[in-house]
Short mmCIF file of C-alpha atoms in Angstrom, two decimals:
data_model
loop_
_atom_site.label_atom_id
_atom_site.label_comp_id
_atom_site.label_asym_id
_atom_site.label_seq_id
_atom_site.Cartn_x
_atom_site.Cartn_y
_atom_site.Cartn_z
CA UNK A 14 -8.19 -109.45 -102.83
CA UNK A 15 -8.58 -110.68 -99.27
CA UNK A 16 -8.81 -114.44 -99.49
CA UNK A 17 -8.39 -114.77 -95.74
CA UNK A 18 -10.17 -112.28 -93.54
CA UNK A 19 -9.88 -111.53 -89.88
CA UNK A 20 -12.50 -108.87 -89.47
CA UNK A 21 -11.84 -107.92 -85.87
CA UNK A 22 -8.52 -106.13 -85.36
CA UNK A 23 -8.44 -106.67 -81.62
CA UNK A 24 -9.95 -108.57 -78.72
CA UNK A 25 -9.59 -108.05 -75.01
CA UNK A 26 -10.52 -110.73 -72.47
CA UNK A 27 -10.06 -111.39 -68.79
CA UNK A 28 -7.61 -114.01 -67.60
CA UNK A 29 -9.31 -117.37 -67.18
CA UNK A 30 -12.08 -116.63 -69.68
CA UNK A 31 -12.42 -117.95 -73.21
CA UNK A 32 -10.89 -116.14 -76.18
CA UNK A 33 -12.56 -116.76 -79.54
CA UNK A 34 -10.73 -115.60 -82.64
CA UNK A 35 -12.55 -115.78 -85.95
CA UNK A 36 -11.39 -116.12 -89.53
CA UNK A 37 -13.22 -116.34 -92.86
CA UNK A 38 -11.89 -117.42 -96.22
CA UNK A 39 -13.13 -117.18 -99.77
CA UNK A 40 -11.04 -119.65 -101.74
CA UNK A 41 -12.67 -123.08 -101.76
CA UNK A 42 -9.36 -124.62 -102.89
CA UNK A 43 -7.85 -124.07 -99.46
CA UNK A 44 -7.45 -127.41 -97.72
CA UNK A 45 -5.23 -126.64 -94.76
CA UNK A 46 -5.67 -123.95 -92.16
CA UNK A 47 -3.26 -122.74 -89.54
CA UNK A 48 -3.06 -120.29 -86.69
CA UNK A 49 0.15 -118.46 -85.95
CA UNK A 50 0.97 -116.31 -82.97
CA UNK A 51 3.30 -113.36 -83.31
CA UNK A 52 5.04 -111.22 -80.74
CA UNK A 53 6.53 -107.86 -81.73
CA UNK A 54 9.90 -108.11 -83.49
CA UNK A 55 9.60 -111.89 -83.80
CA UNK A 56 8.58 -114.24 -86.56
CA UNK A 57 5.18 -115.97 -86.58
CA UNK A 58 5.11 -119.06 -84.37
CA UNK A 59 2.96 -121.99 -85.38
CA UNK A 60 0.17 -122.67 -82.93
CA UNK A 61 -2.31 -125.18 -84.31
CA UNK A 62 -3.64 -126.38 -87.64
CA UNK A 63 -6.56 -128.22 -89.13
CA UNK A 64 -7.01 -130.11 -92.35
CA UNK A 65 -10.16 -129.67 -94.40
CA UNK A 66 -11.13 -133.28 -93.71
CA UNK A 67 -11.68 -132.42 -90.05
CA UNK A 68 -13.97 -129.99 -88.28
CA UNK A 69 -12.13 -129.77 -84.98
CA UNK A 70 -8.60 -130.08 -83.70
CA UNK A 71 -7.58 -129.68 -80.09
CA UNK A 72 -4.19 -129.13 -78.49
CA UNK A 73 -4.23 -128.34 -74.81
CA UNK A 74 -5.91 -124.98 -74.25
CA UNK A 75 -6.22 -124.38 -77.99
CA UNK A 76 -9.00 -125.70 -80.20
CA UNK A 77 -9.59 -124.85 -83.82
CA UNK A 78 -13.00 -125.35 -85.40
CA UNK A 79 -13.60 -125.46 -89.14
CA UNK A 80 -16.95 -124.92 -90.82
CA UNK A 81 -16.33 -125.62 -94.49
CA UNK A 82 -19.82 -124.79 -95.68
CA UNK A 83 -19.52 -121.35 -94.12
CA UNK A 84 -15.83 -121.03 -95.03
CA UNK A 85 -15.18 -120.08 -91.45
CA UNK A 86 -12.74 -121.15 -88.80
CA UNK A 87 -12.23 -120.12 -85.24
CA UNK A 88 -9.60 -120.50 -82.57
CA UNK A 89 -10.71 -121.00 -78.99
CA UNK A 90 -8.29 -120.44 -76.14
CA UNK A 91 -9.51 -121.57 -72.76
CA UNK A 92 -8.59 -120.60 -70.17
CA UNK A 93 -6.89 -117.48 -71.52
CA UNK A 94 -3.64 -116.44 -69.88
CA UNK A 95 -1.79 -113.10 -69.93
CA UNK A 96 1.05 -114.79 -71.84
CA UNK A 97 -1.39 -115.41 -74.68
CA UNK A 98 -1.39 -111.69 -75.42
CA UNK A 99 -0.03 -111.40 -78.98
CA UNK A 100 -1.14 -110.91 -82.55
CA UNK A 101 -2.82 -114.01 -83.97
CA UNK A 102 -2.77 -114.72 -87.67
CA UNK A 103 -5.07 -117.07 -89.47
CA UNK A 104 -3.48 -118.64 -92.55
CA UNK A 105 -4.71 -120.96 -95.26
CA UNK A 106 -3.08 -122.96 -97.97
CA UNK A 107 -3.72 -125.20 -100.91
CA UNK A 108 -1.03 -127.71 -101.78
CA UNK A 109 0.64 -126.84 -105.04
CA UNK A 110 1.64 -129.53 -107.51
CA UNK A 111 5.16 -129.50 -106.13
CA UNK A 112 3.79 -130.09 -102.63
CA UNK A 113 4.84 -126.70 -101.31
CA UNK A 114 2.32 -124.65 -99.42
CA UNK A 115 1.85 -121.02 -100.16
CA UNK A 116 0.34 -119.58 -97.02
CA UNK A 117 -2.21 -116.81 -97.39
CA UNK A 118 -2.44 -114.82 -94.19
CA UNK A 119 -5.18 -112.76 -92.69
CA UNK A 120 -4.37 -109.30 -91.36
CA UNK A 121 -4.07 -110.52 -87.81
CA UNK A 122 -5.90 -109.83 -84.59
CA UNK A 123 -4.35 -108.45 -81.45
CA UNK A 124 -5.42 -110.40 -78.37
CA UNK A 125 -4.96 -108.84 -74.97
CA UNK A 126 -5.55 -110.98 -71.90
CA UNK A 127 -5.92 -108.86 -68.81
CA UNK A 128 -4.83 -110.25 -65.41
CA UNK B 4 14.51 -127.61 -80.97
CA UNK B 5 15.40 -126.95 -84.60
CA UNK B 6 14.75 -123.43 -85.80
CA UNK B 7 15.01 -121.22 -88.83
CA UNK B 8 17.68 -118.56 -88.41
CA UNK B 9 17.96 -115.31 -90.31
CA UNK B 10 20.78 -112.82 -90.65
CA UNK B 11 21.14 -109.94 -90.26
CA UNK B 12 18.38 -109.02 -87.83
CA UNK B 13 18.38 -105.46 -89.14
CA UNK B 14 19.73 -104.11 -92.43
CA UNK B 15 19.83 -100.45 -93.42
CA UNK B 16 20.59 -99.71 -97.03
CA UNK B 17 20.49 -96.80 -99.41
CA UNK B 18 17.91 -96.71 -102.17
CA UNK B 19 19.26 -98.34 -105.31
CA UNK B 20 21.68 -100.61 -103.48
CA UNK B 21 21.61 -104.40 -103.59
CA UNK B 22 20.86 -106.35 -100.43
CA UNK B 23 21.09 -110.04 -99.63
CA UNK B 24 19.04 -111.46 -96.81
CA UNK B 25 20.21 -114.79 -95.48
CA UNK B 26 18.39 -117.71 -93.96
CA UNK B 27 19.33 -121.12 -92.66
CA UNK B 28 16.22 -123.32 -92.86
CA UNK B 29 15.60 -126.38 -90.73
CA UNK B 30 17.95 -129.01 -92.04
CA UNK B 31 15.57 -131.77 -93.14
CA UNK B 32 12.95 -129.47 -94.63
CA UNK B 33 12.24 -129.52 -98.33
CA UNK B 34 10.32 -126.34 -98.98
CA UNK B 35 11.58 -122.84 -98.43
CA UNK B 36 9.74 -119.55 -98.46
CA UNK B 37 10.15 -115.82 -98.16
CA UNK B 38 7.40 -113.61 -96.77
CA UNK B 39 7.38 -109.97 -95.91
CA UNK B 40 5.38 -107.71 -93.64
CA UNK B 41 5.28 -104.00 -94.27
CA UNK B 42 4.75 -102.09 -91.04
CA UNK B 43 1.10 -102.20 -90.02
CA UNK B 44 0.12 -104.56 -92.83
CA UNK B 45 -0.36 -108.28 -93.15
CA UNK B 46 2.25 -110.91 -93.78
CA UNK B 47 2.54 -111.40 -97.55
CA UNK B 48 3.86 -114.35 -99.52
CA UNK B 49 6.78 -113.60 -101.82
CA UNK B 50 8.14 -116.88 -103.14
CA UNK B 51 8.41 -120.60 -102.51
CA UNK B 52 11.37 -122.74 -103.48
CA UNK B 53 11.56 -126.49 -103.90
CA UNK B 54 14.00 -128.85 -105.53
CA UNK B 55 16.35 -125.99 -106.36
CA UNK B 56 13.83 -123.93 -108.22
CA UNK B 57 11.05 -121.46 -107.63
CA UNK B 58 7.75 -123.30 -107.32
CA UNK B 59 5.55 -120.27 -106.91
CA UNK B 60 5.93 -116.51 -106.67
CA UNK B 61 3.65 -113.58 -106.01
CA UNK B 62 3.16 -110.39 -107.98
CA UNK B 63 5.43 -108.65 -105.49
CA UNK B 64 8.32 -110.90 -106.51
CA UNK B 65 9.33 -109.06 -109.65
CA UNK B 66 12.62 -109.00 -111.55
CA UNK B 67 14.30 -107.07 -108.74
CA UNK B 68 14.03 -110.13 -106.51
CA UNK B 69 15.87 -113.43 -106.73
CA UNK B 70 16.38 -116.41 -104.48
CA UNK B 71 19.16 -118.91 -104.26
CA UNK B 72 20.21 -121.91 -102.26
CA UNK B 73 23.92 -121.72 -102.99
CA UNK B 74 25.34 -124.39 -100.71
CA UNK B 75 22.58 -126.70 -99.60
CA UNK B 76 22.10 -125.00 -96.24
CA UNK B 77 21.66 -121.26 -96.82
CA UNK B 78 18.66 -119.79 -98.57
CA UNK B 79 19.04 -116.21 -99.71
CA UNK B 80 16.79 -113.43 -100.95
CA UNK B 81 18.46 -110.79 -103.10
CA UNK B 82 16.93 -107.44 -103.93
CA UNK B 83 18.95 -105.92 -106.77
CA UNK B 84 18.05 -102.26 -106.56
CA UNK B 85 16.17 -101.45 -103.40
CA UNK B 86 13.30 -98.99 -103.31
CA UNK B 87 11.86 -97.13 -100.33
CA UNK B 88 8.76 -99.33 -100.50
CA UNK B 89 10.89 -102.44 -99.97
CA UNK B 90 11.27 -101.43 -96.33
CA UNK B 91 9.65 -104.25 -94.36
CA UNK B 92 10.24 -107.24 -92.14
CA UNK B 93 11.30 -110.17 -94.28
CA UNK B 94 10.59 -113.62 -92.93
CA UNK B 95 12.12 -116.83 -94.14
CA UNK B 96 10.23 -120.06 -93.53
CA UNK B 97 10.74 -123.73 -94.21
CA UNK B 98 8.51 -126.76 -94.10
CA UNK B 99 8.54 -130.48 -94.48
CA UNK B 100 5.12 -132.01 -95.11
CA UNK B 101 3.29 -130.05 -92.44
CA UNK B 102 3.34 -126.55 -91.06
CA UNK B 103 5.89 -123.91 -91.98
CA UNK B 104 8.31 -122.68 -89.37
CA UNK B 105 9.37 -119.06 -89.52
CA UNK B 106 12.59 -117.30 -88.67
CA UNK B 107 12.77 -114.23 -86.50
CA UNK B 108 12.88 -111.95 -89.50
CA UNK B 109 15.18 -109.33 -90.97
CA UNK B 110 14.07 -105.75 -90.71
CA UNK B 111 15.08 -104.03 -93.93
CA UNK B 112 15.13 -100.25 -93.89
CA UNK B 113 15.72 -98.48 -97.19
CA UNK B 114 16.74 -94.83 -96.85
#
C-alpha cells in the first residue's frame, strides 16, 4: 500500500539547471508534507516542508509546490549544485490525536547533479 | 546545532539474540520515533512515543519489539529475539511541533 509515491527512481541534471522532483500521495488525510535528503550511511536530513493550507513554500534554492486537488507535490531546486546529489525522500503526515506525526515516506529518488 | 544521536553505529548480532538500540533525542522535543530502512527499500515507520507511552505503531512493530525512555534522555528500541529479516538501518527521530529530526542510524546486521 503505497500512500506516498515517487515514481521516478533517479534524475540526472547539469549543474546550474533546475531539478524537479515529483511526489504523489493517495491519503487525503495527509496535511503536512516534507522533503528529506539522504546521503549514504547517514540519516535523512530535513530539507523543506509545506502545510496543506499552502500551495508553495520557498527556502533559498528550494521550493516545494503542493497541488491538493491532484494530490501531488514537487520539489524544485534551482540552480542545482553537485552537492545536491543525494537521495531525496518525499514524506507525508497526518497529525495523530496525541499530536505526534507518523511520517509515511516515498521510496526515494536519487538525484545526480553533474558538474 | 542540536542533533539526535544514536549508538552504536553498527551492531552485529546472532539470530535469536536480544539487541538494544540507543538514541538520545533533541532535549526539548516531545515526540520520539523509530524508523527502519531495509537495504534497497524505503524508510518505514515503526513506532511513535509520546508522554511515556506508545502513541502509534506499525504492523512491523510486533511483540518482539519494545521501546522505552528509561531516564528522560535516552530512548531505546529493543528487539527480543532477532531474525535475519531484522537486518536494516534503524533510525531514531524526534520532533517538537514541526519537522522530525533524524539520527545517523544504527546498522543492525543479524547473522
